[in-house]
Coordinates of C-alpha atoms in Angstrom, one line a residue:
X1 CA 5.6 16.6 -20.7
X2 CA 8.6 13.9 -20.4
X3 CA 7.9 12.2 -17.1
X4 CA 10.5 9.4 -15.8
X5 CA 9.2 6.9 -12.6
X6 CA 10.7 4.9 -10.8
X7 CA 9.3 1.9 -9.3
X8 CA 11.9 -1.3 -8.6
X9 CA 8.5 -2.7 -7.6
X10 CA 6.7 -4.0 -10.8
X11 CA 3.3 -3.0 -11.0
X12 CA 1.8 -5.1 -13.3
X13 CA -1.1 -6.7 -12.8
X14 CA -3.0 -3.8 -11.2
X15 CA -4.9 -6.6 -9.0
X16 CA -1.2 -6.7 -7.1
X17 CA -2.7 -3.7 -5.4
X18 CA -0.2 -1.8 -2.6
X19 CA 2.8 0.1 -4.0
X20 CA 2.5 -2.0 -7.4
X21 CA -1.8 -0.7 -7.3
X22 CA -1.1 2.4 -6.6
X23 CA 1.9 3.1 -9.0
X24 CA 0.0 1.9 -11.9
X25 CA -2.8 3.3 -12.0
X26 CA -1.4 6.6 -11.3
X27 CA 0.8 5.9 -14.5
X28 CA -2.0 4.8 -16.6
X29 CA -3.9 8.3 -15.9
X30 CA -0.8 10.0 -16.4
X31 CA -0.3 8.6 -19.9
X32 CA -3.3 9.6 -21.5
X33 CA -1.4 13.2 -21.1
X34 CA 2.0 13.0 -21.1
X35 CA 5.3 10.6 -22.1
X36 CA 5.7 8.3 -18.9
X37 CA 9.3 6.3 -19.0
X38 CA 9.3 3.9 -16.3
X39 CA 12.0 2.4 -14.8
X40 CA 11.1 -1.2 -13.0
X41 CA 13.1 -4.2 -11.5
X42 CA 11.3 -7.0 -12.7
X43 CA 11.5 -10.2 -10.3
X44 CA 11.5 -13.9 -11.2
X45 CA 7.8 -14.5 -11.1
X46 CA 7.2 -11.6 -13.4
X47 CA 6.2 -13.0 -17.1
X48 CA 7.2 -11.5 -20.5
X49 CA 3.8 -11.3 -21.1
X50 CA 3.4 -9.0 -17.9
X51 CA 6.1 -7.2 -19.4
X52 CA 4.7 -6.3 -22.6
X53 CA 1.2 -5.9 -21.2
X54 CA 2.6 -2.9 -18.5
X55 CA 4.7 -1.4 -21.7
X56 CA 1.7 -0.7 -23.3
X57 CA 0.5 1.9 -20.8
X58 CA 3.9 3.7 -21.3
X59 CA 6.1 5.7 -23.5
X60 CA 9.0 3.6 -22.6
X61 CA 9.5 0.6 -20.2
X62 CA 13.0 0.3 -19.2
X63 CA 13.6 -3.0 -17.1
X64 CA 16.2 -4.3 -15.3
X65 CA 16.7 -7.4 -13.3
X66 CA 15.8 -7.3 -9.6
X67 CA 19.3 -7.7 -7.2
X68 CA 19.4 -11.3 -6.2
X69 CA 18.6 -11.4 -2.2
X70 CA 20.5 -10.7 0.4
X71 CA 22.9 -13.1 2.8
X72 CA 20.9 -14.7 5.7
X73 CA 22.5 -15.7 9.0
X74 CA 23.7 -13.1 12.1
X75 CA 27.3 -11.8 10.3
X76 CA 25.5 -11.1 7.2
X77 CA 23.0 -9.2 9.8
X78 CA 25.5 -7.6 12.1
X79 CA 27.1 -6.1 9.1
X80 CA 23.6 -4.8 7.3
X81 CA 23.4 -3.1 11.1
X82 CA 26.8 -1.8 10.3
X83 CA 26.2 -0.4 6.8
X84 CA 23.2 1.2 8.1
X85 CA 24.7 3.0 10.6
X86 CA 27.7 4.2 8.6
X87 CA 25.3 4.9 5.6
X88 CA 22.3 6.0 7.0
X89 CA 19.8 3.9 3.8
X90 CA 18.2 0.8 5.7
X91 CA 18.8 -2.4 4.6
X92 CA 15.5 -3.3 2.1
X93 CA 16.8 -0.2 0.5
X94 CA 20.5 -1.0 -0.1
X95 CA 19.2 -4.4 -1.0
X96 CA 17.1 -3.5 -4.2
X97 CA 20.0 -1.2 -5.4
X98 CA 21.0 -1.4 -8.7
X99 CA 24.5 0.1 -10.0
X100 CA 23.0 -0.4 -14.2
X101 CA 19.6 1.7 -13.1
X102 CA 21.1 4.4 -11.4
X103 CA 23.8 5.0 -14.7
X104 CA 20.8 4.9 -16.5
X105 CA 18.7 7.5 -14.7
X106 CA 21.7 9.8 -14.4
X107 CA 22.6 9.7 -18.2
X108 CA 18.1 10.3 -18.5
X109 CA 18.3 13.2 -15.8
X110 CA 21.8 14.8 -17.6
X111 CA 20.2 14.7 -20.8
X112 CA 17.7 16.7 -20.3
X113 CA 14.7 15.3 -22.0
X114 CA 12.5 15.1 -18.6
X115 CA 10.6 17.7 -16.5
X116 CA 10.2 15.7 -13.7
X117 CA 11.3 12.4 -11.8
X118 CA 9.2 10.6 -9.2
X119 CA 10.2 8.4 -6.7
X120 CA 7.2 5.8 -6.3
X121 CA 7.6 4.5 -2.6
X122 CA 10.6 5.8 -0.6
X123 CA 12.3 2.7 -1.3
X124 CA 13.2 4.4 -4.5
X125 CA 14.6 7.6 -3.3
X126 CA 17.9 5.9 -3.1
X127 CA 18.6 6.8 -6.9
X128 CA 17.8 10.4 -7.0
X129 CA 20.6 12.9 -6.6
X130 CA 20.1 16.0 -4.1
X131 CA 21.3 18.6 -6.6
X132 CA 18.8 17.6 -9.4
X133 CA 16.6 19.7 -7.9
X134 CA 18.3 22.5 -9.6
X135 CA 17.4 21.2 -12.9
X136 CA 14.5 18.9 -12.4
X137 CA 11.4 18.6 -10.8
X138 CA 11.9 15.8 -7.9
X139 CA 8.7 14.3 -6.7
X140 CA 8.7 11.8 -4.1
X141 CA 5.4 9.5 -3.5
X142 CA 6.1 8.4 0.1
X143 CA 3.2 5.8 0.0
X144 CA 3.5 5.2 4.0
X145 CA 5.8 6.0 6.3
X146 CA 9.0 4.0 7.2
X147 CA 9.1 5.5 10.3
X148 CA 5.9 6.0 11.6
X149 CA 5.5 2.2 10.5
X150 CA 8.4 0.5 12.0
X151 CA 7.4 3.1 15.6
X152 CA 3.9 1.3 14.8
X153 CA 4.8 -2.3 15.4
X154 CA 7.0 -1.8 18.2
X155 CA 4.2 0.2 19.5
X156 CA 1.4 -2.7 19.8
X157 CA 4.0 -5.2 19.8
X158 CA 3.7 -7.0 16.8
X159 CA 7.1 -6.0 15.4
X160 CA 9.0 -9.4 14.0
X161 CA 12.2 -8.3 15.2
X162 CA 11.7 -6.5 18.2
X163 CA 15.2 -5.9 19.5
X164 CA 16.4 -4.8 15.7
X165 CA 13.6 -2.7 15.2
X166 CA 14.6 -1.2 18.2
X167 CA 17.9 -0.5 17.3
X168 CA 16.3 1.0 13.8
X169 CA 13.9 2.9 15.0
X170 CA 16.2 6.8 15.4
X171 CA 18.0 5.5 12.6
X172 CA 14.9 5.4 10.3
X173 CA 13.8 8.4 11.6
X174 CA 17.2 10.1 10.7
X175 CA 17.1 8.5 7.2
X176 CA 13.6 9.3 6.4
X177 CA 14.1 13.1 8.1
X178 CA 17.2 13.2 5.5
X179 CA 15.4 11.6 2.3
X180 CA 12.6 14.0 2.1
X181 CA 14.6 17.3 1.8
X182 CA 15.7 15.6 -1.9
X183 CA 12.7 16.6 -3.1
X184 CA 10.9 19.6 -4.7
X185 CA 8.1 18.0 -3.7
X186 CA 6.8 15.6 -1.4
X187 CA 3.1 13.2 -1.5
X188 CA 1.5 11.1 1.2
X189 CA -1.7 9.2 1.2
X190 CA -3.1 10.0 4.9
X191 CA -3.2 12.6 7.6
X192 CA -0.8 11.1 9.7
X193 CA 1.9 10.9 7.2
X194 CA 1.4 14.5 6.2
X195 CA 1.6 15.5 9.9
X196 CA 4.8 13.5 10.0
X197 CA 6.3 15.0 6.8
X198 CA 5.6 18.5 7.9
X199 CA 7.5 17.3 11.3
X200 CA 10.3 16.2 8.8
X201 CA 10.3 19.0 6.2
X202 CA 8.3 22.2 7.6
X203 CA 9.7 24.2 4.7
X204 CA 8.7 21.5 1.7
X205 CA 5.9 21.3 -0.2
X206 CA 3.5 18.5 0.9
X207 CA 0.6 17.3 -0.8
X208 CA -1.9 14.2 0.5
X209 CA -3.2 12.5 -2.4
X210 CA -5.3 9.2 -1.0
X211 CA -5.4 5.7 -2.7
X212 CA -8.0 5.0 -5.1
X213 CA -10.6 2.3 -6.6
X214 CA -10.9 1.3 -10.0
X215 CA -14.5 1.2 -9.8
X216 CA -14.7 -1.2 -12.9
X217 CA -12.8 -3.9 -10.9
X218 CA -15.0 -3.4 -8.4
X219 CA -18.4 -2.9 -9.3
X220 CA -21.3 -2.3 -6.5
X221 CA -23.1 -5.6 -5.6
X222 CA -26.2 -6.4 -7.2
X223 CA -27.7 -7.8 -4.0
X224 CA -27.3 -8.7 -0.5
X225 CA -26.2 -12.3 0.1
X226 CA -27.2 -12.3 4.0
X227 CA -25.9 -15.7 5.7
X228 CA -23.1 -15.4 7.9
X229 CA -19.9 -15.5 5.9
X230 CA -16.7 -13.3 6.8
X231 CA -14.2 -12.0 4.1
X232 CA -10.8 -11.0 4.0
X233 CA -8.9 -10.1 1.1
X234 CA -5.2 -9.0 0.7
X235 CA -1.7 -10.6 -0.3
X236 CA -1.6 -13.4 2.5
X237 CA 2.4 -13.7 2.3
X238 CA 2.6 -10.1 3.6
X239 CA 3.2 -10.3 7.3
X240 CA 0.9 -7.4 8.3
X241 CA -1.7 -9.6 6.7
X242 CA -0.8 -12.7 8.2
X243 CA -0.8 -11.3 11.3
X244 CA -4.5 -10.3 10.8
X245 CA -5.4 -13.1 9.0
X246 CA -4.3 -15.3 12.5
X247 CA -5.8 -13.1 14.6
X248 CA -9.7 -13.0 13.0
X249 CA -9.3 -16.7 12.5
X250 CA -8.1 -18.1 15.8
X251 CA -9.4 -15.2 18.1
X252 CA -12.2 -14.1 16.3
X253 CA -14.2 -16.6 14.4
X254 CA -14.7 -18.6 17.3
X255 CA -16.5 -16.3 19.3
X256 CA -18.5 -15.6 16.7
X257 CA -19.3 -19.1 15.9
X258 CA -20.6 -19.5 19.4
X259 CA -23.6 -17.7 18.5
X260 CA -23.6 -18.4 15.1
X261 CA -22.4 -22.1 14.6
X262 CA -22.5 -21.9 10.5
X263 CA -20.3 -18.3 9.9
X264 CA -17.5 -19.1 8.0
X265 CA -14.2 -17.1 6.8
X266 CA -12.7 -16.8 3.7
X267 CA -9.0 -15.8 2.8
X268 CA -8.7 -14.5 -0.3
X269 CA -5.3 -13.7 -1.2
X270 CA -2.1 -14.8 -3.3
X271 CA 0.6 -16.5 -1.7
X272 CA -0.7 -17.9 1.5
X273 CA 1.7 -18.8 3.4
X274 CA 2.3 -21.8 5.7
X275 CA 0.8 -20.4 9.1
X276 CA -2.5 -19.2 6.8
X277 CA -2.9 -22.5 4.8
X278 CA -2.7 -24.1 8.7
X279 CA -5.6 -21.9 9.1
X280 CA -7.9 -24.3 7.0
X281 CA -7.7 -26.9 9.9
X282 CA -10.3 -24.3 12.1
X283 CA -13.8 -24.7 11.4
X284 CA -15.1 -22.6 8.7
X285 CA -12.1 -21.9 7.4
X286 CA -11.0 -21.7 4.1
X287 CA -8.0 -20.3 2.0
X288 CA -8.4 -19.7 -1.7
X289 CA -4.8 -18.7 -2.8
X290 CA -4.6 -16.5 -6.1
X291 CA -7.8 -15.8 -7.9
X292 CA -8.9 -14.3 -11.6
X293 CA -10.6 -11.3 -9.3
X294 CA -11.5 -10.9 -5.7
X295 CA -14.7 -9.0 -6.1
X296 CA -16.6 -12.6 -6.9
X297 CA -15.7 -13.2 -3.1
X298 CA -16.4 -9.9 -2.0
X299 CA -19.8 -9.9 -3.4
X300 CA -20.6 -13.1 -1.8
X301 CA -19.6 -12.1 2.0
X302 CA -21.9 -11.0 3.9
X303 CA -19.6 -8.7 6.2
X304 CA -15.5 -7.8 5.2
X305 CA -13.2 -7.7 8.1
X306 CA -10.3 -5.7 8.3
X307 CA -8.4 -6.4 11.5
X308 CA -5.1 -5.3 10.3
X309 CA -3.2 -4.7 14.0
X310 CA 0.0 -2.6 11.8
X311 CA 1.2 -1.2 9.1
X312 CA 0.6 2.3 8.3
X313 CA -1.3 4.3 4.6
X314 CA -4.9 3.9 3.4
X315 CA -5.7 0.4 2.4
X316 CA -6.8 -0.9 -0.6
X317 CA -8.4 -3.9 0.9
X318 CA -10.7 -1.4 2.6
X319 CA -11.6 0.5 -0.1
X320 CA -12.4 -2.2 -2.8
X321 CA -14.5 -4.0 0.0
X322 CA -16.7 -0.6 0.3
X323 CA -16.6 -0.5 -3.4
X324 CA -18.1 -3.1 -3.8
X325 CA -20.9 -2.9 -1.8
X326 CA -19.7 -5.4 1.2
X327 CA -20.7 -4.0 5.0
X328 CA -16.8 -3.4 6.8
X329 CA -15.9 -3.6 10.4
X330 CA -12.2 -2.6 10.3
X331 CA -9.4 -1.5 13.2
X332 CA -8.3 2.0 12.7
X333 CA -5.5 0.7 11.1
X334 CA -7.5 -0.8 8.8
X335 CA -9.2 2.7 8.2
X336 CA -6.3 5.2 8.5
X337 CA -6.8 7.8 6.7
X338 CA -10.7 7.4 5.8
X339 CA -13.5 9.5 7.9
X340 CA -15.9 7.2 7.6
X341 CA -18.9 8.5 10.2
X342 CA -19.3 12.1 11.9
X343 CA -18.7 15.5 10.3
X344 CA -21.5 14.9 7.8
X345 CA -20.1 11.8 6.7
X346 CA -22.9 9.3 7.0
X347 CA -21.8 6.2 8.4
X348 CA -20.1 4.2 6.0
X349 CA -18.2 1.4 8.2
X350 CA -18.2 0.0 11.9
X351 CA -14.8 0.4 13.7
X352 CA -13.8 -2.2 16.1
X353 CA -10.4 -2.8 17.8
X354 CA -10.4 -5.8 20.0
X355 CA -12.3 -9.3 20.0
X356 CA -15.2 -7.8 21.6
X357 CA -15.6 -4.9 19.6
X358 CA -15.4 -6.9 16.7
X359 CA -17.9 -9.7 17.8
X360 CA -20.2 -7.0 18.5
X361 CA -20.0 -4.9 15.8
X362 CA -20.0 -8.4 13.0
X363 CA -23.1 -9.8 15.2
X364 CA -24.9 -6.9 14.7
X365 CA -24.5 -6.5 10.8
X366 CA -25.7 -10.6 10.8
X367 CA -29.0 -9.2 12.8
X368 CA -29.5 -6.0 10.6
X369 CA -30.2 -6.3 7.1
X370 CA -31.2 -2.1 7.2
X371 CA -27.7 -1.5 8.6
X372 CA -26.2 -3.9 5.8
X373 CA -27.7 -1.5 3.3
X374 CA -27.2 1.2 5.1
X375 CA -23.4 0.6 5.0
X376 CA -23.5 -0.8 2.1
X377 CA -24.8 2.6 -0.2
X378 CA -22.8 4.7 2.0
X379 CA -19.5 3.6 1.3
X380 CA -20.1 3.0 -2.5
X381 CA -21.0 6.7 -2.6
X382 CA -17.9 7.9 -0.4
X383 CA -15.9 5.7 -2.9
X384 CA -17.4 7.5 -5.7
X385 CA -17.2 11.0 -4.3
X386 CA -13.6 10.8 -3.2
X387 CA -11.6 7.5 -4.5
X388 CA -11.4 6.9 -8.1
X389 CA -8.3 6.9 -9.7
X390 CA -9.2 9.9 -12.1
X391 CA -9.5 11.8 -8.9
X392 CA -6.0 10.5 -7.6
X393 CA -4.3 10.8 -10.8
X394 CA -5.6 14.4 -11.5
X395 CA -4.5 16.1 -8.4
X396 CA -1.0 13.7 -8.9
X397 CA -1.0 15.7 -12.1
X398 CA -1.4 19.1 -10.9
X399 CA 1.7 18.2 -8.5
X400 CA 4.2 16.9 -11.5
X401 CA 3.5 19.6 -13.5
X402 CA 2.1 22.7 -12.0
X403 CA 4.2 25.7 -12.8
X404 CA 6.2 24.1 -15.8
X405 CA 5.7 25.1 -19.7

């Protein structure tokens, strides 16, 4: 089959993880079976060499530049607020518009060469064309909620721009409510956003397809390092991140170090920014930027934390740290959309939700080398059962092409 995807996100390396993780290694599967053309905005810090690397997993790579930023300062804001109420497309989606990609995808979609056509994060729904349905198979790979993300941080009160948000929040709803029914088909990566897309599009077809591990990134530990050392891994310029990053750090750590003076805490992730690299000044503290692989880290923590207070969708940070073999205590943010104990699920991470949970739950994986294992061997085997890539990418497949010769 002729597949096109869209992703103005480039995913390339995989190690980006997220959208970019996600869309690539569905895309890699894919190819082995069928002609992917993907469509990509490439960004400033992506490399030629990134480039031809990501074309290689392809049919065609078709790339075009990424829209240079929007205006700052309130009139620019005011009239974003304007556009989105006469338009109904928020603003981060107007912004990564491009004019050139969408007469390309129409000429694609008009010759057609292509069965299908998948929107890789709603962000990308912006250049499909309701009546295509008609003559193509529209798939859209929501990847988490707008909605139900934006309601999230208002929520717990963690939103950036609380009185905007506000003010978004019945707009996204409307928008995302109006996106979906574009689609022949519609995919989600947890419960909740399959709840919410059946609340959106009762009559649609809706198909929850989780994130994955490549389980040769992230191999299974050889051996249990003990010690008191806290890891947590993720792209530290995201503010979802930063957020928990502050939060285990500043509120965390130090309760912990009251009964355990030498535990340290290490941030592994591209990009910190400047409230992270202040971080460093705490005791035990310490920020590593971009790295070759994060599973050297992993593999030498003796518990992962995962205190994520936002954002909505399965985690990748989650997975790869049970992966590989590293004991989690994680918010149920930080495990949406993973059973992880009960219902014959043998218990495969410790849930925690505020400081004391989590200085309870950390102190007693430090005092338990059986429950280390014990965690330990029961994720890697949920992993293996139900989150590898070929898993993800074969039900994906059964989705794009089901029904077509």
């Amino acid at each position: 089959m002729n597949i096109i995807m869209i992703s103005s996100a480039f995913p390339y390396p995989p190690t980006r993880g997220g959208t970019q993780g996600r869309t690539f290694n569905l895309l890699k599967y894919l190819s082995k079976n069928h002609d992917i053309t993907l469509i990509v905005q490439r960004t400033a810090d992506v490399s030629d060499e990134e480039v031809e690397k990501l074309g290689n997993f392809v049919s065609e790579l078709v790339v075009f530049p990424r829209p240079r930023d929007a205006k700052t300062g309130i009139i620019a804001k005011l009239q974003r607020l304007a556009q989105f109420l006469q338009t109904g497309t928020p603003p981060n989606v107007l912004f990564g518009y491009s004019q050139e990609m969408q007469n390309w995808i129409d000429r694609a979609v008009k010759s057609q060469k292509f069965s299908v056509i998948t929107s890789e994060h709603s962000v990308n729904e912006i250049y499909i064309r309701p009546q295509w349905q008609q003559q193509i198979r529209t798939v859209i790979d929501v990847h988490s909620s707008l909605y139900q993300t934006c309601k999230s941080q208002l929520e717990i009160g963690v939103s950036s721009q609380e009185l905007r948000d506000r003010l978004y929040l019945p707009l996204m709803r409307r928008y995302e409510q109006k996106t979906v029914q574009k689609f022949s088909k519609i995919v989600v990566t947890t419960d909740d956003d399959q709840k919410q897309m059946l609340e959106f599009a009762p009559k649609k077809e809706i198909y929850l397809i989780p994130n994955a591990v490549d389980l040769d990134l992230f191999p299974y530990r050889t051996e249990d390092p003990a010690g008191h050392n806290l890891v947590f891994i993720g792209g530290l310029d995201y503010w979802v991140n930063i957020d928990a990053a502050c939060f285990l750090a500043r509120e965390i750590l130090p309760r912990i170090q009251t009964t355990y003076p030498d535990t340290t805490l290490t941030l592994v992730g591209a990009n910190p920014s400047l409230e992270v690299q202040e971080l460093t000044k705490l005791k035990g503290v310490i920020v590593t930027g971009r790295v070759p692989s994060m599973i050297t880290y992993l593999h030498q923590a003796t518990v992962a934390v995962i205190p994520l207070r936002t954002g909505f969708g399965m985690k990748f940070k989650t997975l790869e740290s049970m992966a590989a073999g590293v004991p989690v205590v994680a918010s149920d943010r930080g495990l949406e959309g993973l059973t992880v104990a009960g219902n014959n699920v043998p218990l495969a991470a410790l849930r925690a939700n505020s400081i004391e949970e989590y200085c309870t739950e950390i102190s007693r994986l430090f005092e338990s080398a059986e429950l280390r294992e014990k965690l330990s061997i029961n994720a890697r085997r949920l992993i293996e059962d139900n989150y590898t890539w070929q898993q993800a990418a074969g039900k994906y497949e059964q989705v794009l092409t089901a029904d077509i010769c």
